[in-house]
Amino acid sequence: MITNPTLYSIILLLFPVHIFSQQQPKEFVSKKDSLLPGTATSVSFTIENITSGNKVYDFRVETSGQYIVPIITKSEYPVLAGQSSVYIVPLRVAAECPQGNYTVTLYGKEKNNGDPVIKSLQVTVSGNKKLSVTAINSPEFVKAGETINSSFLLKNSGNITENLLLESKNATVDNSSHLLLQPGETKIVTVSKSTSSDLGKNEYFNLNLSVSSVDNPQEIQTVYTTTKIISIKPTDDDIYHRLPISA
């Protein structure tokens, strides 16, 4: 069985820190940290013992966001007499954690006399744009005169709501041309193209869907599908381009 001090030592190896003297500047504690969604990271609190006796604290950690989870929620932590040291709080930030400000709070109680310790730190989860567009369904071929219907999957794997503009240069977007996609949300978009029944020979048609951000129109993703159109009224091509002979 791994004890709390041993487990905390393992975490310190994963998140290396220096043990600071009492002269450790307080700005280290009060600074505003920026966290990346989808990562494991850590924040720090300075714990001071200005007395002449050693102290041992029982600590627990809470956060103001359900997507920011302490890797260790409870631990026992010693601080030597007249010293201060940095207590590391390892955190796991979920990929879907919304952008914004959150609070990490450290609650502690000294084991011998019950003296409480409460420290809070504000952190900011930064924005992460991650939009994917994938063709998921398209016919291999259609007969001339039939409609080509292609489906595309849009997925927002980031933590920012995407305000999107949908467009096709050579077909029709069946859904609305504007789409709001929340973090973690997916949407299937269908694009269609009518073909002419008078097509004289078989040909391939490349249907496309372009997705861009309303806030940043320069960020464009374009995905293509290819479908063979089979002529139902084939015509013979004369490679010599001769005129027909009349009787």
Coordinates of N, CA and C in Angstrom, one line a residue:
M1 N 0.8 -1.2 0.0 CA 0.0 0.0 0.0 C 0.9 1.2 0.0
I2 N 0.6 2.2 -0.9 CA 1.3 3.5 -1.0 C 0.7 4.5 -0.1
T3 N 1.5 5.0 0.9 CA 1.0 6.0 1.8 C 1.0 7.4 1.1
N4 N 0.2 8.3 1.7 CA 0.1 9.6 1.1 C 1.4 10.4 0.9
P5 N 2.3 10.4 1.9 CA 3.6 11.0 1.6 C 4.4 10.4 0.5
T6 N 4.3 9.1 0.3 CA 5.0 8.4 -0.8 C 4.4 8.8 -2.1
L7 N 3.0 8.8 -2.1 CA 2.3 9.2 -3.3 C 2.6 10.6 -3.7
Y8 N 2.7 11.5 -2.7 CA 3.0 12.9 -3.0 C 4.5 13.0 -3.6
S9 N 5.4 12.2 -3.1 CA 6.7 12.2 -3.6 C 6.8 11.8 -5.1
I10 N 6.0 10.8 -5.4 CA 5.9 10.4 -6.8 C 5.4 11.5 -7.7
I11 N 4.4 12.3 -7.2 CA 3.8 13.4 -8.0 C 4.9 14.5 -8.1
L12 N 5.7 14.7 -7.1 CA 6.7 15.7 -7.2 C 7.8 15.3 -8.3
L13 N 8.0 14.0 -8.5 CA 8.9 13.6 -9.6 C 8.3 13.9 -10.9
L14 N 6.9 13.8 -11.0 CA 6.2 14.1 -12.3 C 6.1 15.5 -12.5
F15 N 6.0 16.3 -11.4 CA 5.9 17.8 -11.5 C 7.0 18.4 -10.7
P16 N 8.2 18.4 -11.2 CA 9.3 18.8 -10.4 C 9.2 20.3 -9.9
V17 N 9.6 20.5 -8.7 CA 9.6 21.9 -8.1 C 10.8 22.0 -7.2
H18 N 11.1 23.2 -6.8 CA 12.2 23.5 -5.8 C 11.5 23.8 -4.5
I19 N 12.1 23.4 -3.4 CA 11.6 23.8 -2.1 C 12.3 25.1 -1.8
F20 N 11.4 26.1 -1.6 CA 11.9 27.5 -1.4 C 12.1 27.8 0.1
S21 N 13.0 28.8 0.3 CA 13.2 29.3 1.7 C 12.1 30.2 2.1
Q22 N 12.1 30.8 3.3 CA 11.1 31.7 3.7 C 11.1 33.0 2.9
Q23 N 12.2 33.3 2.2 CA 12.2 34.5 1.4 C 11.6 34.3 0.1
Q24 N 10.9 33.2 -0.1 CA 10.2 33.0 -1.4 C 9.2 34.1 -1.7
P25 N 9.3 34.8 -2.8 CA 8.4 36.0 -3.1 C 7.0 35.6 -3.1
K26 N 6.1 36.4 -2.6 CA 4.7 36.0 -2.5 C 4.0 36.2 -3.9
E27 N 4.7 36.9 -4.8 CA 4.1 37.0 -6.2 C 3.9 35.6 -6.8
F28 N 4.8 34.6 -6.4 CA 4.7 33.3 -7.0 C 3.3 32.7 -6.7
V29 N 2.7 33.0 -5.6 CA 1.4 32.5 -5.2 C 0.3 33.2 -5.9
S30 N 0.4 34.5 -6.0 CA -0.7 35.3 -6.4 C -0.8 35.5 -7.9
K31 N 0.1 34.9 -8.6 CA 0.1 35.1 -10.1 C -1.1 34.3 -10.7
K32 N -1.5 34.8 -11.9 CA -2.6 34.1 -12.6 C -2.1 33.1 -13.6
D33 N -2.4 31.9 -13.4 CA -1.9 30.8 -14.3 C -2.8 30.6 -15.4
S34 N -2.2 30.2 -16.6 CA -3.0 29.9 -17.8 C -2.8 28.4 -18.0
L35 N -4.0 27.7 -18.1 CA -4.0 26.2 -18.3 C -4.5 25.9 -19.7
L36 N -3.9 24.8 -20.2 CA -4.3 24.3 -21.5 C -5.3 23.2 -21.4
P37 N -6.4 23.2 -22.1 CA -7.4 22.1 -22.1 C -6.8 20.9 -22.6
G38 N -7.2 19.7 -22.1 CA -6.6 18.4 -22.6 C -5.3 18.1 -22.1
T39 N -4.8 18.7 -21.0 CA -3.5 18.5 -20.5 C -3.5 18.2 -19.0
A40 N -2.4 17.6 -18.5 CA -2.2 17.5 -17.0 C -1.2 18.6 -16.7
T41 N -1.4 19.3 -15.6 CA -0.6 20.5 -15.3 C -0.6 20.6 -13.8
S42 N -0.1 21.7 -13.3 CA -0.1 21.9 -11.8 C -0.1 23.4 -11.5
V43 N -0.6 23.7 -10.3 CA -0.5 25.1 -9.7 C 0.2 24.9 -8.3
S44 N 0.6 26.1 -7.8 CA 1.4 26.0 -6.6 C 0.9 27.0 -5.5
F45 N 1.0 26.6 -4.3 CA 0.7 27.4 -3.1 C 1.9 27.5 -2.2
T46 N 2.2 28.6 -1.6 CA 3.3 28.7 -0.7 C 2.7 28.5 0.7
I47 N 3.3 27.6 1.5 CA 2.9 27.3 2.8 C 4.0 27.7 3.8
E48 N 3.6 28.6 4.7 CA 4.6 29.2 5.7 C 4.4 28.7 7.1
N49 N 5.5 28.4 7.7 CA 5.4 28.1 9.2 C 6.4 29.0 9.9
I50 N 5.8 30.1 10.5 CA 6.6 31.1 11.2 C 6.8 30.8 12.6
T51 N 6.3 29.6 13.1 CA 6.5 29.2 14.5 C 7.8 28.5 14.7
S52 N 8.1 28.2 15.9 CA 9.4 27.4 16.3 C 9.2 25.9 16.3
G53 N 8.0 25.5 16.0 CA 7.8 24.0 16.0 C 7.4 23.5 14.6
N54 N 7.7 22.3 14.3 CA 7.3 21.7 13.0 C 5.8 21.5 13.0
K55 N 5.3 21.6 11.8 CA 3.8 21.4 11.6 C 3.6 20.4 10.5
V56 N 2.4 19.7 10.6 CA 2.0 18.8 9.6 C 0.5 19.1 9.3
Y57 N 0.2 19.3 8.0 CA -1.1 19.7 7.6 C -1.8 18.6 6.8
D58 N -3.1 18.5 7.0 CA -3.9 17.7 6.2 C -4.6 18.6 5.2
F59 N -4.3 18.4 3.9 CA -4.8 19.2 2.8 C -5.8 18.5 2.0
R60 N -6.8 19.3 1.5 CA -7.7 18.8 0.4 C -7.8 20.0 -0.6
V61 N -8.2 19.6 -1.8 CA -8.2 20.6 -2.9 C -9.6 20.5 -3.6
E62 N -10.1 21.7 -3.9 CA -11.4 21.8 -4.6 C -11.2 22.8 -5.8
T63 N -11.9 22.6 -6.8 CA -11.9 23.6 -8.0 C -13.3 24.0 -8.3
S64 N -13.4 25.2 -8.9 CA -14.8 25.7 -9.2 C -15.3 25.2 -10.6
G65 N -14.6 24.4 -11.2 CA -15.1 23.8 -12.5 C -15.0 22.3 -12.5
Q66 N -16.1 21.7 -13.0 CA -16.2 20.2 -13.1 C -15.2 19.6 -14.0
Y67 N -14.6 20.4 -15.0 CA -13.7 19.8 -15.9 C -12.2 20.0 -15.5
I68 N -12.0 20.6 -14.3 CA -10.7 20.8 -13.7 C -10.6 19.9 -12.5
V69 N -9.9 18.8 -12.6 CA -10.0 17.7 -11.6 C -8.6 17.6 -10.9
P70 N -8.5 17.8 -9.6 CA -7.3 17.5 -8.8 C -6.9 16.0 -9.0
I71 N -5.6 15.8 -9.3 CA -5.1 14.4 -9.4 C -5.0 13.8 -8.0
I72 N -4.6 14.6 -7.0 CA -4.6 14.2 -5.6 C -5.6 15.1 -4.9
T73 N -6.6 14.6 -4.3 CA -7.6 15.4 -3.6 C -7.3 15.7 -2.1
K74 N -6.6 14.7 -1.5 CA -6.2 14.8 -0.1 C -4.8 14.3 0.1
S75 N -4.0 15.0 1.0 CA -2.7 14.6 1.3 C -2.2 15.2 2.6
E76 N -1.2 14.6 3.2 CA -0.6 15.0 4.4 C 0.7 15.7 4.1
Y77 N 1.0 16.9 4.6 CA 2.2 17.7 4.2 C 2.9 18.3 5.4
P78 N 4.2 18.0 5.6 CA 4.9 18.6 6.7 C 5.6 19.9 6.3
V79 N 5.7 20.9 7.2 CA 6.5 22.1 7.0 C 7.3 22.3 8.3
L80 N 8.6 22.4 8.0 CA 9.6 22.6 9.2 C 9.4 24.0 9.8
A81 N 9.8 24.0 11.1 CA 9.8 25.3 11.9 C 10.5 26.4 11.2
G82 N 9.9 27.6 11.1 CA 10.5 28.7 10.6 C 10.8 28.7 9.1
Q83 N 10.1 27.8 8.4 CA 10.4 27.6 6.9 C 9.1 27.8 6.1
S84 N 9.3 28.0 4.9 CA 8.1 28.0 3.9 C 8.5 27.1 2.8
S85 N 7.5 26.5 2.2 CA 7.8 25.6 1.0 C 6.6 25.7 0.1
V86 N 6.8 25.1 -1.1 CA 5.7 25.2 -2.1 C 5.0 23.9 -2.2
Y87 N 3.7 24.0 -2.0 CA 2.8 22.8 -2.1 C 2.2 22.7 -3.6
I88 N 2.5 21.6 -4.2 CA 2.1 21.5 -5.6 C 0.8 20.8 -5.7
V89 N -0.1 21.3 -6.5 CA -1.4 20.7 -6.8 C -1.5 20.3 -8.2
P90 N -1.3 19.0 -8.5 CA -1.4 18.5 -9.9 C -2.9 18.5 -10.3
L91 N -3.2 18.9 -11.5 CA -4.5 19.0 -12.0 C -4.6 18.4 -13.4
R92 N -5.8 17.9 -13.7 CA -6.1 17.4 -15.0 C -7.2 18.2 -15.6
V93 N -6.9 18.9 -16.7 CA -7.9 19.8 -17.4 C -8.5 19.1 -18.6
A94 N -9.8 18.8 -18.6 CA -10.4 18.1 -19.7 C -10.4 18.9 -21.0
A95 N -10.3 18.2 -22.1 CA -10.3 18.9 -23.4 C -11.5 19.7 -23.6
E96 N -12.7 19.3 -23.1 CA -13.9 20.1 -23.3 C -14.1 21.2 -22.3
C97 N -13.1 21.4 -21.4 CA -13.3 22.5 -20.4 C -13.4 23.8 -21.1
P98 N -14.5 24.6 -20.8 CA -14.7 25.9 -21.5 C -13.6 26.9 -21.1
Q99 N -13.4 27.7 -22.1 CA -12.4 28.8 -21.8 C -13.0 29.8 -20.8
G100 N -12.1 30.2 -19.9 CA -12.6 31.2 -18.8 C -11.7 31.1 -17.6
N101 N -12.2 31.8 -16.5 CA -11.5 31.9 -15.3 C -12.1 30.9 -14.3
Y102 N -11.3 30.3 -13.5 CA -11.7 29.3 -12.5 C -10.8 29.5 -11.2
T103 N -11.3 28.9 -10.1 CA -10.6 29.0 -8.8 C -10.2 27.7 -8.3
V104 N -9.0 27.6 -7.9 CA -8.5 26.4 -7.2 C -8.3 26.7 -5.7
T105 N -8.9 26.0 -4.9 CA -8.9 26.3 -3.4 C -8.2 25.2 -2.6
L106 N -7.3 25.6 -1.8 CA -6.6 24.6 -0.9 C -7.1 24.8 0.5
Y107 N -7.7 23.7 1.1 CA -8.2 23.7 2.4 C -7.2 22.9 3.3
G108 N -6.8 23.4 4.4 CA -5.8 22.6 5.3 C -6.2 22.8 6.7
K109 N -5.7 21.8 7.5 CA -5.8 21.9 9.0 C -4.6 21.3 9.6
E110 N -4.0 22.0 10.5 CA -2.8 21.5 11.2 C -3.2 20.4 12.1
K111 N -2.5 19.2 12.1 CA -2.9 18.0 12.7 C -2.9 18.1 14.3
N112 N -2.0 18.9 14.8 CA -1.9 19.0 16.3 C -2.8 20.0 16.9
N113 N -2.9 21.2 16.4 CA -3.7 22.2 17.0 C -5.0 22.6 16.2
G114 N -5.1 22.0 15.0 CA -6.3 22.3 14.3 C -6.4 23.6 13.6
D115 N -5.3 24.4 13.5 CA -5.3 25.7 12.9 C -5.6 25.5 11.4
P116 N -6.6 26.3 10.9 CA -7.0 26.1 9.5 C -6.1 26.9 8.6
V117 N -6.1 26.5 7.3 CA -5.4 27.2 6.3 C -6.3 27.1 5.0
I118 N -6.6 28.3 4.5 CA -7.4 28.4 3.3 C -6.7 29.3 2.3
K119 N -6.3 28.8 1.1 CA -5.7 29.6 0.1 C -6.4 29.3 -1.2
S120 N -6.5 30.4 -2.0 CA -7.2 30.3 -3.3 C -6.3 30.9 -4.4
L121 N -6.4 30.3 -5.6 CA -5.7 30.8 -6.7 C -6.6 30.8 -7.9
Q122 N -6.6 31.9 -8.6 CA -7.4 32.0 -9.9 C -6.5 31.6 -11.0
V123 N -7.1 30.7 -11.9 CA -6.4 30.2 -13.1 C -7.3 30.5 -14.3
T124 N -6.7 30.6 -15.4 CA -7.4 30.8 -16.7 C -7.2 29.6 -17.6
V125 N -8.3 29.1 -18.1 CA -8.2 28.0 -19.1 C -8.2 28.7 -20.5
S126 N -7.2 28.5 -21.2 CA -7.1 29.2 -22.5 C -8.0 28.6 -23.6
G127 N -8.2 29.4 -24.6 CA -9.0 28.8 -25.7 C -8.3 27.9 -26.6
N128 N -9.0 26.9 -27.1 CA -8.4 25.9 -28.0 C -9.3 25.6 -29.1
K129 N -9.0 26.0 -30.3 CA -9.8 25.8 -31.5 C -9.4 24.5 -32.2
K130 N -10.3 23.6 -32.3 CA -10.0 22.3 -33.0 C -11.3 21.8 -33.7
L131 N -11.4 22.2 -34.9 CA -12.5 21.8 -35.7 C -12.1 20.8 -36.8
S132 N -12.8 19.7 -37.0 CA -12.5 18.8 -38.0 C -13.7 18.6 -39.0
V133 N -13.4 18.5 -40.3 CA -14.5 18.3 -41.3 C -14.1 17.0 -42.0
T134 N -15.0 16.0 -42.1 CA -14.7 14.7 -42.7 C -15.9 14.3 -43.5
A135 N -15.5 13.8 -44.8 CA -16.6 13.2 -45.6 C -16.9 11.8 -45.1
I136 N -18.1 11.5 -44.9 CA -18.5 10.2 -44.3 C -19.4 9.4 -45.2
N137 N -20.1 10.0 -46.2 CA -20.9 9.2 -47.0 C -21.1 9.9 -48.4
S138 N -20.8 9.2 -49.4 CA -21.0 9.7 -50.8 C -21.2 8.5 -51.7
P139 N -22.1 8.6 -52.7 CA -22.3 7.5 -53.7 C -21.0 7.4 -54.6
E140 N -20.7 6.1 -54.9 CA -19.6 5.9 -55.8 C -20.0 6.3 -57.2
F141 N -21.3 6.1 -57.6 CA -21.8 6.5 -58.9 C -23.3 6.8 -58.8
V142 N -23.7 7.6 -59.7 CA -25.2 7.8 -59.9 C -25.5 7.8 -61.4
K143 N -26.7 7.6 -61.8 CA -27.1 7.7 -63.2 C -27.4 9.2 -63.5
A144 N -27.1 9.6 -64.7 CA -27.4 11.0 -65.2 C -28.8 11.3 -64.9
G145 N -29.1 12.5 -64.4 CA -30.4 12.9 -64.0 C -30.7 12.7 -62.5
E146 N -29.9 11.8 -61.8 CA -30.1 11.6 -60.4 C -29.4 12.7 -59.6
T147 N -29.6 12.8 -58.3 CA -29.0 13.8 -57.4 C -27.9 13.1 -56.6
I148 N -26.7 13.8 -56.6 CA -25.6 13.4 -55.7 C -25.8 13.9 -54.3
N149 N -25.9 13.1 -53.3 CA -26.0 13.5 -52.0 C -24.8 13.1 -51.2
S150 N -24.0 14.0 -50.7 CA -22.8 13.7 -49.9 C -23.0 14.2 -48.5
S151 N -22.5 13.4 -47.5 CA -22.6 13.8 -46.1 C -21.2 14.1 -45.5
F152 N -21.2 15.1 -44.7 CA -19.9 15.5 -44.0 C -20.1 15.6 -42.5
L153 N -19.1 15.2 -41.7 CA -19.2 15.2 -40.3 C -18.4 16.4 -39.8
L154 N -19.0 17.3 -39.1 CA -18.3 18.4 -38.4 C -18.2 18.1 -37.0
K155 N -17.0 18.2 -36.4 CA -16.8 18.0 -35.0 C -16.0 19.1 -34.3
N156 N -16.5 19.6 -33.2 CA -15.8 20.6 -32.5 C -15.1 19.9 -31.3
S157 N -13.8 19.7 -31.4 CA -13.0 19.0 -30.4 C -12.3 20.0 -29.5
G158 N -12.6 21.3 -29.7 CA -11.9 22.4 -28.9 C -12.8 22.8 -27.8
N159 N -12.5 23.9 -27.2 CA -13.3 24.4 -26.0 C -14.0 25.7 -26.3
I160 N -14.1 26.1 -27.5 CA -14.6 27.4 -27.9 C -15.8 27.1 -28.9
T161 N -16.9 27.8 -28.7 CA -18.1 27.7 -29.6 C -17.7 28.2 -30.9
E162 N -17.9 27.4 -31.9 CA -17.6 27.7 -33.3 C -18.8 28.3 -34.0
N163 N -18.6 29.5 -34.6 CA -19.6 30.2 -35.4 C -19.2 30.0 -36.8
L164 N -19.9 29.1 -37.5 CA -19.4 28.6 -38.8 C -20.2 29.1 -40.0
L165 N -19.5 29.2 -41.1 CA -20.2 29.5 -42.4 C -19.9 28.3 -43.3
L166 N -21.0 27.8 -43.9 CA -21.0 26.6 -44.7 C -21.2 27.0 -46.2
E167 N -20.4 26.5 -47.1 CA -20.5 26.9 -48.5 C -20.0 25.8 -49.4
S168 N -20.7 25.7 -50.6 CA -20.2 24.8 -51.6 C -20.1 25.6 -52.9
K169 N -19.0 25.4 -53.6 CA -18.8 26.2 -54.8 C -19.5 25.6 -56.0
N170 N -19.9 24.3 -55.9 CA -20.5 23.7 -57.1 C -21.7 22.8 -56.7
A171 N -22.3 23.0 -55.5 CA -23.4 22.3 -55.1 C -24.2 23.1 -54.1
T172 N -25.2 22.5 -53.5 CA -26.1 23.2 -52.5 C -26.0 22.6 -51.2
V173 N -25.8 23.4 -50.2 CA -25.8 23.0 -48.8 C -27.2 22.8 -48.3
D174 N -27.7 21.6 -48.0 CA -29.1 21.4 -47.6 C -29.4 22.0 -46.3
N175 N -28.5 22.1 -45.4 CA -28.7 22.7 -44.1 C -28.6 24.2 -44.2
S176 N -28.7 24.9 -43.1 CA -28.5 26.3 -43.1 C -27.0 26.6 -43.4
S177 N -26.8 27.8 -44.0 CA -25.4 28.1 -44.3 C -24.6 28.6 -43.1
H178 N -25.3 28.8 -42.0 CA -24.7 29.2 -40.7 C -24.9 28.1 -39.7
L179 N -23.9 27.9 -38.9 CA -24.0 26.8 -37.9 C -23.2 27.2 -36.6
L180 N -23.9 27.1 -35.5 CA -23.2 27.2 -34.2 C -22.9 25.8 -33.6
L181 N -21.6 25.6 -33.4 CA -21.2 24.2 -32.9 C -20.5 24.4 -31.6
Q182 N -21.2 23.9 -30.5 CA -20.7 24.0 -29.2 C -19.5 23.0 -29.0
P183 N -18.7 23.3 -27.9 CA -17.5 22.4 -27.6 C -18.0 21.0 -27.4
G184 N -17.4 20.0 -28.1 CA -17.8 18.6 -28.0 C -18.9 18.2 -28.8
E185 N -19.5 19.1 -29.6 CA -20.7 18.8 -30.4 C -20.3 18.4 -31.8
T186 N -21.1 17.5 -32.4 CA -20.9 17.1 -33.8 C -22.2 17.4 -34.6
K187 N -22.0 17.5 -35.9 CA -23.1 17.8 -36.7 C -22.9 17.2 -38.1
I188 N -23.9 16.6 -38.7 CA -23.8 16.0 -40.0 C -24.4 17.0 -41.0
V189 N -23.7 17.4 -42.0 CA -24.1 18.3 -43.0 C -24.2 17.6 -44.4
T190 N -25.3 17.8 -45.1 CA -25.5 17.2 -46.4 C -25.4 18.2 -47.5
V191 N -24.7 17.9 -48.5 CA -24.6 18.7 -49.7 C -25.1 17.9 -50.9
S192 N -25.9 18.6 -51.8 CA -26.5 17.9 -52.9 C -26.2 18.6 -54.2
K193 N -26.2 17.8 -55.3 CA -26.0 18.3 -56.6 C -26.9 17.5 -57.6
S194 N -27.7 18.2 -58.4 CA -28.5 17.6 -59.4 C -27.7 17.4 -60.7
T195 N -27.9 16.3 -61.3 CA -27.1 16.1 -62.6 C -28.1 16.1 -63.8
S196 N -27.5 16.4 -64.9 CA -28.3 16.5 -66.1 C -28.5 15.1 -66.8
S197 N -29.7 14.8 -67.2 CA -30.0 13.5 -67.8 C -29.5 13.5 -69.3
D198 N -29.1 14.7 -69.8 CA -28.7 14.8 -71.2 C -27.2 14.6 -71.3
L199 N -26.5 14.1 -70.2 CA -25.1 13.9 -70.3 C -24.8 12.9 -71.3
G200 N -23.8 13.3 -72.2 CA -23.5 12.4 -73.4 C -22.5 11.3 -73.1
K201 N -21.7 11.5 -72.1 CA -20.7 10.5 -71.7 C -20.5 10.5 -70.2
N202 N -19.9 9.4 -69.8 CA -19.6 9.3 -68.3 C -18.6 10.3 -67.9
E203 N -18.8 10.8 -66.7 CA -17.8 11.8 -66.2 C -17.8 11.7 -64.6
Y204 N -16.7 12.3 -64.1 CA -16.6 12.3 -62.6 C -16.9 13.7 -62.1
F205 N -17.6 13.8 -61.0 CA -17.9 15.1 -60.4 C -17.3 15.2 -59.0
N206 N -16.6 16.2 -58.8 CA -16.0 16.5 -57.4 C -16.8 17.5 -56.7
L207 N -17.6 17.0 -55.7 CA -18.4 17.9 -54.9 C -17.6 18.3 -53.7
N208 N -17.9 19.6 -53.3 CA -17.1 20.1 -52.2 C -17.9 20.8 -51.1
L209 N -17.4 20.8 -49.9 CA -17.9 21.6 -48.8 C -16.8 22.4 -48.2
S210 N -17.0 23.7 -48.1 CA -16.0 24.6 -47.4 C -16.6 25.1 -46.1
V211 N -15.8 25.1 -45.1 CA -16.2 25.5 -43.7 C -15.3 26.5 -43.2
S212 N -15.8 27.7 -42.9 CA -14.9 28.8 -42.4 C -15.6 29.4 -41.1
S213 N -14.7 30.1 -40.3 CA -15.2 30.8 -39.1 C -15.7 32.2 -39.5
V214 N -16.9 32.5 -38.9 CA -17.4 33.8 -39.2 C -16.5 34.9 -38.6
D215 N -15.8 34.6 -37.5 CA -14.9 35.5 -36.8 C -13.6 35.6 -37.6
N216 N -13.2 34.5 -38.3 CA -12.0 34.5 -39.0 C -12.2 33.8 -40.4
P217 N -12.7 34.6 -41.4 CA -13.0 34.0 -42.6 C -11.8 33.4 -43.4
Q218 N -10.6 33.7 -43.0 CA -9.4 33.2 -43.7 C -9.2 31.8 -43.3
E219 N -9.7 31.3 -42.2 CA -9.5 29.9 -41.8 C -10.6 29.0 -42.5
I220 N -10.2 28.4 -43.6 CA -11.2 27.6 -44.4 C -10.7 26.2 -44.5
Q221 N -11.6 25.3 -44.2 CA -11.4 23.9 -44.5 C -12.3 23.4 -45.6
T222 N -11.7 22.8 -46.7 CA -12.5 22.4 -47.8 C -12.3 20.9 -48.0
V223 N -13.4 20.1 -48.1 CA -13.3 18.7 -48.2 C -14.1 18.3 -49.5
Y224 N -13.6 17.3 -50.2 CA -14.1 16.9 -51.5 C -14.6 15.4 -51.4
T225 N -15.6 15.2 -52.3 CA -16.0 13.8 -52.6 C -16.1 13.6 -54.1
T226 N -15.9 12.4 -54.6 CA -15.9 12.2 -56.0 C -16.9 11.1 -56.4
T227 N -17.8 11.4 -57.3 CA -18.8 10.5 -57.8 C -18.8 10.4 -59.3
K228 N -18.9 9.2 -59.8 CA -19.0 8.9 -61.2 C -20.5 9.1 -61.7
I229 N -20.7 9.9 -62.7 CA -22.0 10.0 -63.3 C -22.0 9.2 -64.6
I230 N -23.0 8.3 -64.6 CA -23.1 7.4 -65.8 C -24.2 7.9 -66.7
S231 N -23.8 8.1 -68.0 CA -24.7 8.6 -69.0 C -25.8 7.6 -69.3
I232 N -27.0 8.1 -69.5 CA -28.1 7.2 -69.9 C -28.4 7.5 -71.4
K233 N -27.8 8.5 -72.0 CA -27.9 8.8 -73.4 C -26.5 9.0 -74.0
P234 N -25.8 7.9 -74.1 CA -24.4 8.0 -74.6 C -24.4 8.4 -76.0
T235 N -23.4 9.2 -76.4 CA -23.2 9.6 -77.8 C -21.8 9.0 -78.2
D236 N -21.7 8.7 -79.5 CA -20.4 8.2 -80.0 C -19.6 9.4 -80.4
D237 N -18.4 9.4 -80.0 CA -17.4 10.5 -80.4 C -16.7 10.0 -81.6
D238 N -16.7 10.8 -82.7 CA -15.9 10.5 -83.9 C -14.5 11.2 -83.7
I239 N -13.5 10.4 -83.5 CA -12.2 11.0 -83.2 C -11.7 11.9 -84.4
Y240 N -12.2 11.7 -85.6 CA -11.8 12.4 -86.8 C -12.6 13.6 -87.1
H241 N -13.7 13.8 -86.2 CA -14.6 14.9 -86.3 C -15.2 15.1 -87.8
R242 N -15.6 13.9 -88.4 CA -16.1 13.9 -89.7 C -17.6 14.4 -89.7
L243 N -18.0 15.0 -90.8 CA -19.4 15.4 -91.0 C -20.2 14.2 -91.4
P244 N -21.4 14.1 -91.0 CA -22.3 13.0 -91.4 C -22.5 13.1 -92.9
I245 N -22.6 11.9 -93.6 CA -22.8 11.8 -95.0 C -24.3 11.7 -95.3
S246 N -24.8 12.5 -96.2 CA -26.2 12.5 -96.5 C -26.4 11.7 -97.8
A247 N -27.6 11.0 -97.9 CA -27.8 10.1 -99.0 C -28.1 11.0 -100.3

